[in-house]
PDB file of C-alpha atoms in Angstrom:
ATOM      1  CA  MET A   1     -27.657   6.245  10.413  1.00 73.00           C
ATOM      2  CA  LYS A   2     -30.048   4.285   8.210  1.00 77.00           C
ATOM      3  CA  ALA A   3     -28.107   5.335   5.096  1.00 77.00           C
ATOM      4  CA  PHE A   4     -24.856   4.188   6.727  1.00 79.00           C
ATOM      5  CA  VAL A   5     -26.334   0.772   7.575  1.00 82.00           C
ATOM      6  CA  THR A   6     -27.655   0.500   4.015  1.00 84.00           C
ATOM      7  CA  LEU A   7     -24.190   1.308   2.664  1.00 84.00           C
ATOM      8  CA  LEU A   8     -22.586  -1.412   4.790  1.00 84.00           C
ATOM      9  CA  ARG A   9     -25.268  -3.932   3.814  1.00 88.00           C
ATOM     10  CA  ASP A  10     -24.981  -3.191   0.097  1.00 89.00           C
ATOM     11  CA  SER A  11     -21.173  -3.279   0.241  1.00 88.00           C
ATOM     12  CA  PHE A  12     -21.218  -6.665   1.983  1.00 88.00           C
ATOM     13  CA  ARG A  13     -23.707  -8.042  -0.533  1.00 90.00           C
ATOM     14  CA  GLY A  14     -21.613  -6.750  -3.421  1.00 90.00           C
ATOM     15  CA  TYR A  15     -18.504  -8.303  -1.875  1.00 89.00           C
ATOM     16  CA  GLU A  16     -20.244 -11.679  -1.741  1.00 91.00           C
ATOM     17  CA  ARG A  17     -22.029 -11.457  -5.098  1.00 92.00           C
ATOM     18  CA  LYS A  18     -18.886 -10.519  -7.031  1.00 91.00           C
ATOM     19  CA  HIS A  19     -16.792 -13.128  -5.186  1.00 91.00           C
ATOM     20  CA  LEU A  20     -14.325 -10.429  -4.199  1.00 91.00           C
ATOM     21  CA  GLN A  21     -12.702 -12.725  -1.646  1.00 90.00           C
ATOM     22  CA  LEU A  22     -11.364 -14.712  -4.626  1.00 91.00           C
ATOM     23  CA  ILE A  23     -10.232 -11.496  -6.313  1.00 92.00           C
ATOM     24  CA  SER A  24      -8.368 -10.619  -3.105  1.00 92.00           C
ATOM     25  CA  ALA A  25      -6.627 -13.993  -3.130  1.00 91.00           C
ATOM     26  CA  GLY A  26      -5.509 -13.427  -6.723  1.00 91.00           C
ATOM     27  CA  LEU A  27      -4.294  -9.932  -5.876  1.00 91.00           C
ATOM     28  CA  ALA A  28      -2.344 -11.324  -2.920  1.00 90.00           C
ATOM     29  CA  PHE A  29      -0.481 -13.668  -5.270  1.00 90.00           C
ATOM     30  CA  TYR A  30       0.550 -10.834  -7.574  1.00 89.00           C
ATOM     31  CA  PHE A  31       1.357  -8.613  -4.586  1.00 86.00           C
ATOM     32  CA  ALA A  32       3.704 -11.338  -3.354  1.00 84.00           C
ATOM     33  CA  LEU A  33       5.458 -11.338  -6.736  1.00 83.00           C
ATOM     34  CA  SER A  34       5.825  -7.561  -6.797  1.00 83.00           C
ATOM     35  CA  LEU A  35       6.298  -6.631  -3.111  1.00 76.00           C
ATOM     36  CA  PHE A  36       9.948  -7.553  -2.742  1.00 74.00           C
ATOM     37  CA  PRO A  37      11.032  -6.019  -6.072  1.00 77.00           C
ATOM     38  CA  ALA A  38       9.130  -2.852  -5.085  1.00 76.00           C
ATOM     39  CA  ILE A  39      10.844  -2.545  -1.708  1.00 71.00           C
ATOM     40  CA  ILE A  40      14.221  -3.422  -3.216  1.00 71.00           C
ATOM     41  CA  LEU A  41      13.774  -0.833  -5.984  1.00 72.00           C
ATOM     42  CA  LEU A  42      12.703   1.857  -3.508  1.00 70.00           C
ATOM     43  CA  THR A  43      15.609   1.274  -1.154  1.00 68.00           C
ATOM     44  CA  ALA A  44      18.054   1.009  -4.060  1.00 67.00           C
ATOM     45  CA  VAL A  45      16.953   4.379  -5.434  1.00 69.00           C
ATOM     46  CA  MET A  46      17.268   5.876  -1.944  1.00 66.00           C
ATOM     47  CA  ALA A  47      20.796   4.482  -1.723  1.00 64.00           C
ATOM     48  CA  TYR A  48      21.724   6.478  -4.848  1.00 64.00           C
ATOM     49  CA  LEU A  49      20.208   9.751  -3.618  1.00 63.00           C
ATOM     50  CA  PRO A  50      22.385  12.256  -1.705  1.00 60.00           C
ATOM     51  CA  VAL A  51      20.652  11.326   1.548  1.00 58.00           C
ATOM     52  CA  ARG A  52      22.535   9.990   4.514  1.00 61.00           C
ATOM     53  CA  ASN A  53      21.490   6.418   5.362  1.00 62.00           C
ATOM     54  CA  GLY A  54      18.849   6.604   2.628  1.00 60.00           C
ATOM     55  CA  ALA A  55      18.158   2.871   2.437  1.00 62.00           C
ATOM     56  CA  GLU A  56      17.815   2.617   6.219  1.00 66.00           C
ATOM     57  CA  ARG A  57      15.369   5.533   6.238  1.00 65.00           C
ATOM     58  CA  ALA A  58      13.354   3.876   3.473  1.00 66.00           C
ATOM     59  CA  THR A  59      13.159   0.680   5.518  1.00 67.00           C
ATOM     60  CA  ALA A  60      12.117   2.665   8.611  1.00 67.00           C
ATOM     61  CA  PHE A  61       9.269   4.325   6.701  1.00 66.00           C
ATOM     62  CA  ILE A  62       8.126   1.058   5.133  1.00 68.00           C
ATOM     63  CA  ALA A  63       7.878  -0.378   8.660  1.00 68.00           C
ATOM     64  CA  HIS A  64       4.812   1.861   9.160  1.00 65.00           C
ATOM     65  CA  VAL A  65       2.873   0.117   6.382  1.00 67.00           C
ATOM     66  CA  VAL A  66       4.332  -3.412   6.432  1.00 71.00           C
ATOM     67  CA  PRO A  67       4.206  -5.882   9.362  1.00 69.00           C
ATOM     68  CA  GLN A  68       7.573  -6.667  10.932  1.00 67.00           C
ATOM     69  CA  GLN A  69       7.313 -10.312   9.882  1.00 63.00           C
ATOM     70  CA  ALA A  70       7.175  -9.265   6.215  1.00 65.00           C
ATOM     71  CA  LEU A  71       9.908  -6.672   6.625  1.00 68.00           C
ATOM     72  CA  SER A  72      12.292  -9.223   8.119  1.00 69.00           C
ATOM     73  CA  LEU A  73      12.293 -11.126   4.816  1.00 67.00           C
ATOM     74  CA  VAL A  74      13.521  -8.196   2.758  1.00 65.00           C
ATOM     75  CA  GLU A  75      16.023  -6.551   5.137  1.00 68.00           C
ATOM     76  CA  PRO A  76      18.944  -8.836   4.107  1.00 68.00           C
ATOM     77  CA  LEU A  77      18.331  -7.906   0.461  1.00 65.00           C
ATOM     78  CA  VAL A  78      18.194  -4.209   1.357  1.00 64.00           C
ATOM     79  CA  ASN A  79      21.517  -4.484   3.175  1.00 66.00           C
ATOM     80  CA  SER A  80      23.029  -6.274   0.187  1.00 65.00           C
ATOM     81  CA  ILE A  81      21.910  -3.513  -2.201  1.00 61.00           C
ATOM     82  CA  THR A  82      23.284  -0.842   0.132  1.00 59.00           C
ATOM     83  CA  LEU A  83      26.702  -2.532   0.176  1.00 57.00           C
ATOM     84  CA  HIS A  84      26.822  -3.259  -3.571  1.00 56.00           C
ATOM     85  CA  ARG A  85      25.292  -0.305  -5.406  1.00 54.00           C
ATOM     86  CA  SER A  86      26.954  -1.184  -8.672  1.00 50.00           C
ATOM     87  CA  GLY A  87      24.806  -4.303  -8.970  1.00 50.00           C
ATOM     88  CA  LEU A  88      21.693  -2.256  -9.786  1.00 52.00           C
ATOM     89  CA  LEU A  89      22.086  -1.576 -13.501  1.00 51.00           C
ATOM     90  CA  TRP A  90      19.450  -0.062 -15.756  1.00 58.00           C
ATOM     91  CA  LEU A  91      18.517  -3.495 -17.072  1.00 54.00           C
ATOM     92  CA  GLY A  92      17.953  -4.596 -13.489  1.00 62.00           C
ATOM     93  CA  ILE A  93      15.834  -1.515 -12.805  1.00 69.00           C
ATOM     94  CA  LEU A  94      13.631  -2.174 -15.845  1.00 73.00           C
ATOM     95  CA  THR A  95      13.252  -5.843 -14.925  1.00 74.00           C
ATOM     96  CA  THR A  96      12.332  -4.922 -11.360  1.00 74.00           C
ATOM     97  CA  LEU A  97       9.870  -2.294 -12.596  1.00 78.00           C
ATOM     98  CA  TRP A  98       8.218  -4.908 -14.821  1.00 81.00           C
ATOM     99  CA  LEU A  99       7.850  -7.285 -11.859  1.00 80.00           C
ATOM    100  CA  VAL A 100       6.372  -4.512  -9.715  1.00 81.00           C
ATOM    101  CA  SER A 101       3.920  -3.602 -12.481  1.00 87.00           C
ATOM    102  CA  LEU A 102       2.410  -7.106 -12.235  1.00 87.00           C
ATOM    103  CA  GLY A 103       0.766  -5.994  -9.005  1.00 88.00           C
ATOM    104  CA  ALA A 104      -0.581  -2.824 -10.640  1.00 90.00           C
ATOM    105  CA  LYS A 105      -1.926  -4.829 -13.596  1.00 90.00           C
ATOM    106  CA  ALA A 106      -3.714  -7.188 -11.193  1.00 91.00           C
ATOM    107  CA  ILE A 107      -5.267  -4.194  -9.399  1.00 92.00           C
ATOM    108  CA  ILE A 108      -6.516  -2.815 -12.737  1.00 92.00           C
ATOM    109  CA  GLN A 109      -8.211  -6.117 -13.549  1.00 91.00           C
ATOM    110  CA  GLY A 110      -9.540  -6.527 -10.013  1.00 92.00           C
ATOM    111  CA  LEU A 111     -11.066  -3.035  -9.907  1.00 92.00           C
ATOM    112  CA  ASP A 112     -12.650  -3.622 -13.317  1.00 92.00           C
ATOM    113  CA  ILE A 113     -14.466  -6.559 -11.700  1.00 92.00           C
ATOM    114  CA  VAL A 114     -15.476  -4.488  -8.653  1.00 92.00           C
ATOM    115  CA  TYR A 115     -16.905  -1.774 -10.922  1.00 90.00           C
ATOM    116  CA  GLU A 116     -18.406  -4.426 -13.238  1.00 88.00           C
ATOM    117  CA  VAL A 117     -16.740  -2.901 -16.282  1.00 87.00           C
ATOM    118  CA  ALA A 118     -18.392  -4.252 -19.432  1.00 82.00           C
ATOM    119  CA  ALA A 119     -15.449  -3.641 -21.780  1.00 82.00           C
ATOM    120  CA  PRO A 120     -11.955  -3.812 -20.229  1.00 83.00           C
ATOM    121  CA  ARG A 121      -9.069  -2.031 -21.940  1.00 87.00           C
ATOM    122  CA  PRO A 122      -6.951  -3.850 -24.541  1.00 88.00           C
ATOM    123  CA  LEU A 123      -4.114  -5.914 -23.098  1.00 86.00           C
ATOM    124  CA  TRP A 124      -1.371  -3.565 -24.315  1.00 87.00           C
ATOM    125  CA  MET A 125      -3.150  -0.544 -22.817  1.00 90.00           C
ATOM    126  CA  ASN A 126      -3.527  -2.302 -19.453  1.00 88.00           C
ATOM    127  CA  ARG A 127       0.186  -3.118 -19.503  1.00 87.00           C
ATOM    128  CA  PHE A 128       1.093   0.502 -20.329  1.00 90.00           C
ATOM    129  CA  LEU A 129      -1.239   1.828 -17.611  1.00 91.00           C
ATOM    130  CA  ALA A 130       0.282  -0.630 -15.134  1.00 90.00           C
ATOM    131  CA  PHE A 131       3.717   0.894 -15.778  1.00 87.00           C
ATOM    132  CA  ILE A 132       2.310   4.411 -15.364  1.00 90.00           C
ATOM    133  CA  LEU A 133       0.571   3.514 -12.095  1.00 89.00           C
ATOM    134  CA  THR A 134       3.695   1.768 -10.835  1.00 86.00           C
ATOM    135  CA  ALA A 135       5.799   4.836 -11.579  1.00 84.00           C
ATOM    136  CA  GLY A 136       3.218   7.190 -10.060  1.00 85.00           C
ATOM    137  CA  VAL A 137       2.691   5.244  -6.852  1.00 83.00           C
ATOM    138  CA  GLY A 138       6.427   4.620  -6.593  1.00 79.00           C
ATOM    139  CA  THR A 139       7.099   8.350  -6.882  1.00 81.00           C
ATOM    140  CA  LEU A 140       4.619   9.051  -4.086  1.00 81.00           C
ATOM    141  CA  LEU A 141       6.299   6.493  -1.827  1.00 75.00           C
ATOM    142  CA  LEU A 142       9.746   7.853  -2.684  1.00 73.00           C
ATOM    143  CA  LEU A 143       8.587  11.382  -1.867  1.00 76.00           C
ATOM    144  CA  ALA A 144       7.181  10.151   1.441  1.00 73.00           C
ATOM    145  CA  VAL A 145      10.501   8.537   2.343  1.00 68.00           C
ATOM    146  CA  VAL A 146      12.433  11.668   1.368  1.00 69.00           C
ATOM    147  CA  LEU A 147      10.154  13.793   3.557  1.00 71.00           C
ATOM    148  CA  THR A 148      10.906  11.570   6.537  1.00 66.00           C
ATOM    149  CA  VAL A 149      14.513  12.739   6.223  1.00 63.00           C
ATOM    150  CA  ALA A 150      13.272  16.192   7.274  1.00 65.00           C
ATOM    151  CA  GLY A 151      12.763  15.012  10.854  1.00 64.00           C
ATOM    152  CA  PRO A 152      16.429  14.552  11.819  1.00 64.00           C
ATOM    153  CA  ILE A 153      17.387  17.661   9.800  1.00 62.00           C
ATOM    154  CA  VAL A 154      14.919  19.847  11.704  1.00 65.00           C
ATOM    155  CA  GLU A 155      16.080  18.298  14.968  1.00 61.00           C
ATOM    156  CA  THR A 156      19.665  19.294  14.128  1.00 65.00           C
ATOM    157  CA  LEU A 157      18.605  22.854  13.267  1.00 63.00           C
ATOM    158  CA  LEU A 158      16.799  23.173  16.598  1.00 64.00           C
ATOM    159  CA  GLN A 159      19.767  22.157  18.736  1.00 64.00           C
ATOM    160  CA  ARG A 160      20.174  25.688  20.105  1.00 67.00           C
ATOM    161  CA  THR A 161      16.524  25.944  21.168  1.00 71.00           C
ATOM    162  CA  ASP A 162      16.236  23.055  23.567  1.00 70.00           C
ATOM    163  CA  SER A 163      12.546  23.431  24.459  1.00 72.00           C
ATOM    164  CA  ILE A 164      11.383  23.504  20.816  1.00 75.00           C
ATOM    165  CA  ARG A 165      13.727  20.636  19.993  1.00 73.00           C
ATOM    166  CA  LYS A 166      12.199  18.487  22.741  1.00 77.00           C
ATOM    167  CA  LEU A 167       8.724  19.320  21.426  1.00 77.00           C
ATOM    168  CA  TRP A 168       9.800  18.334  17.909  1.00 73.00           C
ATOM    169  CA  ILE A 169      11.234  15.033  19.141  1.00 76.00           C
ATOM    170  CA  TYR A 170       7.872  14.333  20.818  1.00 79.00           C
ATOM    171  CA  VAL A 171       5.761  15.338  17.800  1.00 81.00           C
ATOM    172  CA  TRP A 172       7.870  13.804  15.017  1.00 76.00           C
ATOM    173  CA  PRO A 173       6.789  10.135  15.490  1.00 76.00           C
ATOM    174  CA  TYR A 174       3.143  11.208  15.129  1.00 80.00           C
ATOM    175  CA  LEU A 175       3.989  13.261  12.041  1.00 80.00           C
ATOM    176  CA  GLN A 176       5.582  10.163  10.525  1.00 77.00           C
ATOM    177  CA  TRP A 177       2.314   8.283  10.964  1.00 78.00           C
ATOM    178  CA  LEU A 178       0.458  11.235   9.421  1.00 84.00           C
ATOM    179  CA  LEU A 179       2.830  11.110   6.449  1.00 81.00           C
ATOM    180  CA  ALA A 180       2.247   7.370   6.125  1.00 80.00           C
ATOM    181  CA  ILE A 181      -1.545   7.829   6.153  1.00 85.00           C
ATOM    182  CA  THR A 182      -1.439  10.755   3.712  1.00 88.00           C
ATOM    183  CA  PHE A 183       0.751   9.084   1.119  1.00 86.00           C
ATOM    184  CA  THR A 184      -0.973   5.710   1.454  1.00 86.00           C
ATOM    185  CA  PHE A 185      -4.266   7.511   0.825  1.00 91.00           C
ATOM    186  CA  ALA A 186      -2.782   9.341  -2.171  1.00 91.00           C
ATOM    187  CA  ALA A 187      -1.457   6.097  -3.675  1.00 90.00           C
ATOM    188  CA  ILE A 188      -4.793   4.287  -3.268  1.00 91.00           C
ATOM    189  CA  GLU A 189      -6.703   7.313  -4.579  1.00 91.00           C
ATOM    190  CA  VAL A 190      -4.545   7.274  -7.729  1.00 91.00           C
ATOM    191  CA  LEU A 191      -5.393   3.588  -8.217  1.00 91.00           C
ATOM    192  CA  TYR A 192      -9.120   4.117  -7.680  1.00 92.00           C
ATOM    193  CA  ARG A 193      -9.139   7.143  -9.976  1.00 90.00           C
ATOM    194  CA  LEU A 194      -7.181   5.724 -12.913  1.00 89.00           C
ATOM    195  CA  ALA A 195      -7.344   1.920 -12.827  1.00 90.00           C
ATOM    196  CA  PRO A 196     -11.009   1.045 -13.635  1.00 90.00           C
ATOM    197  CA  ASN A 197     -12.012   1.475 -17.269  1.00 88.00           C
ATOM    198  CA  ILE A 198     -14.849   3.932 -16.650  1.00 84.00           C
ATOM    199  CA  PRO A 199     -14.910   7.748 -16.929  1.00 77.00           C
ATOM    200  CA  ALA A 200     -13.099   9.261 -13.926  1.00 67.00           C
ATOM    201  CA  GLY A 201     -15.563  12.137 -13.687  1.00 66.00           C
ATOM    202  CA  LYS A 202     -18.424   9.734 -12.959  1.00 66.00           C
ATOM    203  CA  ARG A 203     -16.688   8.033 -10.070  1.00 70.00           C
ATOM    204  CA  THR A 204     -16.742   8.473  -6.286  1.00 78.00           C
ATOM    205  CA  THR A 205     -13.284   7.578  -4.961  1.00 87.00           C
ATOM    206  CA  ILE A 206     -12.253   9.574  -1.879  1.00 90.00           C
ATOM    207  CA  PRO A 207     -14.404   7.851   0.826  1.00 92.00           C
ATOM    208  CA  GLY A 208     -13.240   4.377  -0.160  1.00 92.00           C
ATOM    209  CA  ALA A 209      -9.629   5.565  -0.427  1.00 93.00           C
ATOM    210  CA  ILE A 210      -9.803   6.933   3.129  1.00 93.00           C
ATOM    211  CA  VAL A 211     -11.256   3.649   4.406  1.00 92.00           C
ATOM    212  CA  ALA A 212      -8.633   1.623   2.528  1.00 92.00           C
ATOM    213  CA  ALA A 213      -5.672   3.782   3.628  1.00 90.00           C
ATOM    214  CA  VAL A 214      -6.599   3.803   7.308  1.00 90.00           C
ATOM    215  CA  GLY A 215      -7.572   0.138   7.139  1.00 89.00           C
ATOM    216  CA  TRP A 216      -4.242  -0.802   5.516  1.00 86.00           C
ATOM    217  CA  LEU A 217      -2.174   0.884   8.244  1.00 84.00           C
ATOM    218  CA  ILE A 218      -4.318  -0.489  11.075  1.00 85.00           C
ATOM    219  CA  LEU A 219      -4.119  -3.932   9.486  1.00 83.00           C
ATOM    220  CA  ALA A 220      -0.316  -3.775   9.233  1.00 77.00           C
ATOM    221  CA  TRP A 221      -0.060  -2.860  12.923  1.00 77.00           C
ATOM    222  CA  LEU A 222      -2.681  -5.355  14.141  1.00 79.00           C
ATOM    223  CA  LEU A 223      -1.306  -8.302  12.186  1.00 74.00           C
ATOM    224  CA  GLY A 224       2.248  -7.489  13.246  1.00 70.00           C
ATOM    225  CA  PHE A 225       1.141  -7.328  16.883  1.00 73.00           C
ATOM    226  CA  PHE A 226      -1.026 -10.450  16.593  1.00 71.00           C
ATOM    227  CA  PHE A 227       1.647 -12.586  14.941  1.00 68.00           C
ATOM    228  CA  HIS A 228       4.299 -11.414  17.382  1.00 65.00           C
ATOM    229  CA  GLU A 229       2.296 -11.734  20.594  1.00 63.00           C
ATOM    230  CA  PHE A 230       0.013 -14.694  19.997  1.00 58.00           C
ATOM    231  CA  THR A 231       0.781 -16.896  17.026  1.00 57.00           C
ATOM    232  CA  GLU A 232       4.476 -16.575  16.182  1.00 58.00           C
ATOM    233  CA  SER A 233       5.519 -19.536  18.320  1.00 61.00           C
ATOM    234  CA  GLN A 234       2.570 -21.650  17.124  1.00 64.00           C
ATOM    235  CA  LEU A 235       3.289 -20.833  13.477  1.00 61.00           C
ATOM    236  CA  ASN A 236       6.972 -21.614  13.914  1.00 62.00           C
ATOM    237  CA  GLY A 237       6.114 -24.904  15.589  1.00 65.00           C
ATOM    238  CA  MET A 238       3.628 -25.919  12.899  1.00 65.00           C
ATOM    239  CA  TYR A 239       5.185 -24.553   9.704  1.00 63.00           C
ATOM    240  CA  GLY A 240       8.846 -24.118  10.620  1.00 61.00           C
ATOM    241  CA  VAL A 241      10.702 -22.012   8.053  1.00 61.00           C
ATOM    242  CA  LEU A 242       7.415 -21.369   6.199  1.00 69.00           C
ATOM    243  CA  ALA A 243       5.935 -19.466   9.167  1.00 68.00           C
ATOM    244  CA  THR A 244       7.126 -16.022   8.053  1.00 70.00           C
ATOM    245  CA  PRO A 245       6.033 -16.431   4.392  1.00 76.00           C
ATOM    246  CA  ILE A 246       2.612 -17.602   5.607  1.00 77.00           C
ATOM    247  CA  ALA A 247       2.326 -14.534   7.841  1.00 75.00           C
ATOM    248  CA  LEU A 248       3.290 -12.385   4.841  1.00 78.00           C
ATOM    249  CA  LEU A 249       0.679 -13.977   2.559  1.00 83.00           C
ATOM    250  CA  THR A 250      -1.977 -13.547   5.265  1.00 83.00           C
ATOM    251  CA  TRP A 251      -1.190  -9.838   5.428  1.00 82.00           C
ATOM    252  CA  LEU A 252      -1.235  -9.505   1.629  1.00 86.00           C
ATOM    253  CA  LYS A 253      -4.603 -11.276   1.433  1.00 90.00           C
ATOM    254  CA  TRP A 254      -6.157  -8.985   4.030  1.00 89.00           C
ATOM    255  CA  GLY A 255      -4.480  -5.958   2.467  1.00 88.00           C
ATOM    256  CA  ALA A 256      -6.010  -6.858  -0.896  1.00 92.00           C
ATOM    257  CA  ASN A 257      -9.358  -7.248   0.872  1.00 93.00           C
ATOM    258  CA  VAL A 258      -9.037  -3.700   2.204  1.00 93.00           C
ATOM    259  CA  ILE A 259      -8.432  -2.350  -1.309  1.00 93.00           C
ATOM    260  CA  VAL A 260     -11.407  -4.125  -2.923  1.00 94.00           C
ATOM    261  CA  ILE A 261     -13.688  -3.282   0.027  1.00 94.00           C
ATOM    262  CA  GLY A 262     -12.784   0.401  -0.317  1.00 93.00           C
ATOM    263  CA  ALA A 263     -13.606   0.205  -4.023  1.00 93.00           C
ATOM    264  CA  GLU A 264     -16.899  -1.582  -3.307  1.00 94.00           C
ATOM    265  CA  ILE A 265     -17.831   1.175  -0.843  1.00 93.00           C
ATOM    266  CA  ASN A 266     -17.190   3.716  -3.599  1.00 92.00           C
ATOM    267  CA  VAL A 267     -19.381   1.746  -6.012  1.00 91.00           C
ATOM    268  CA  ASN A 268     -22.295   1.702  -3.570  1.00 90.00           C
ATOM    269  CA  LEU A 269     -21.874   5.375  -2.671  1.00 89.00           C
ATOM    270  CA  GLN A 270     -21.989   6.181  -6.366  1.00 84.00           C
ATOM    271  CA  SER A 271     -25.122   4.059  -6.822  1.00 81.00           C
ATOM    272  CA  ALA A 272     -26.769   5.762  -3.847  1.00 74.00           C
ATOM    273  CA  THR A 273     -25.960   9.177  -5.338  1.00 71.00           C
ATOM    274  CA  ILE A 274     -27.519   8.196  -8.663  1.00 63.00           C
ATOM    275  CA  ARG A 275     -30.650   6.950  -6.846  1.00 61.00           C
ATOM    276  CA  GLY A 276     -30.786  10.162  -4.820  1.00 58.00           C
ATOM    277  CA  ASP A 277     -30.422   8.449  -1.428  1.00 57.00           C
ATOM    278  CA  PRO A 278     -29.322  10.616   1.542  1.00 55.00           C
ATOM    279  CA  GLU A 279     -25.597  10.557   2.338  1.00 57.00           C
ATOM    280  CA  PRO A 280     -24.485   8.199   5.150  1.00 59.00           C
ATOM    281  CA  LYS A 281     -23.987   9.948   8.497  1.00 57.00           C
TER     282      LYS A 281
END
């Protein structure tokens, strides 16, 4: 218990000393630039795959990790892409991928600050790594969306066994959340493992990735519930048409906080291991 309290104390002190709240604000800005292109690119790719209602399924999965207020901003664009597939040319894909990679590049720089990297990578290498991370994380999210298609398929196959089918219908929503947690964890773990410019073998990453993944999903649900139940009318009355973008930026800021806090936890766990402190329990 003492080791756990020490970990929390050291993580909080590191968060304050490194001014990570400002890093989170910067990340939120770049997330805002890359979020909509990322969702649009994901749903557009799903629309081209031989999957029935692929774009709609992508939107349904994204709803697990994005508050409804943020999702409502992108749904009209998703519908437009679904109706006009021909508009997504390769030049458009590359442009969208470049915009999405801005968020990955910001994460690389932010995690270098969290880990107090003395010598960041050259600019061109950071840009190349940002593209690689964007493609890797995007592939994980695409795989997660494709796996969600398995639910209705299995339900169709079980039509003749009514009792098992009913059990599947009951279990499937929970499996979707498990998929969301698993692939969110995998995406964050990839970022923690590859983004900072320090040897990967000398880094503790899994505990912080678990904290960040669970925290991200809980945050998406809590903020969506909070904005809908308590502050939506007040925000609309005060900010008018800006209410939804403000709710989105609030979520992005807190989401960025979750990512840097998870990384800071990893840093302090690594320091404790080097010092030979007992593991937190």
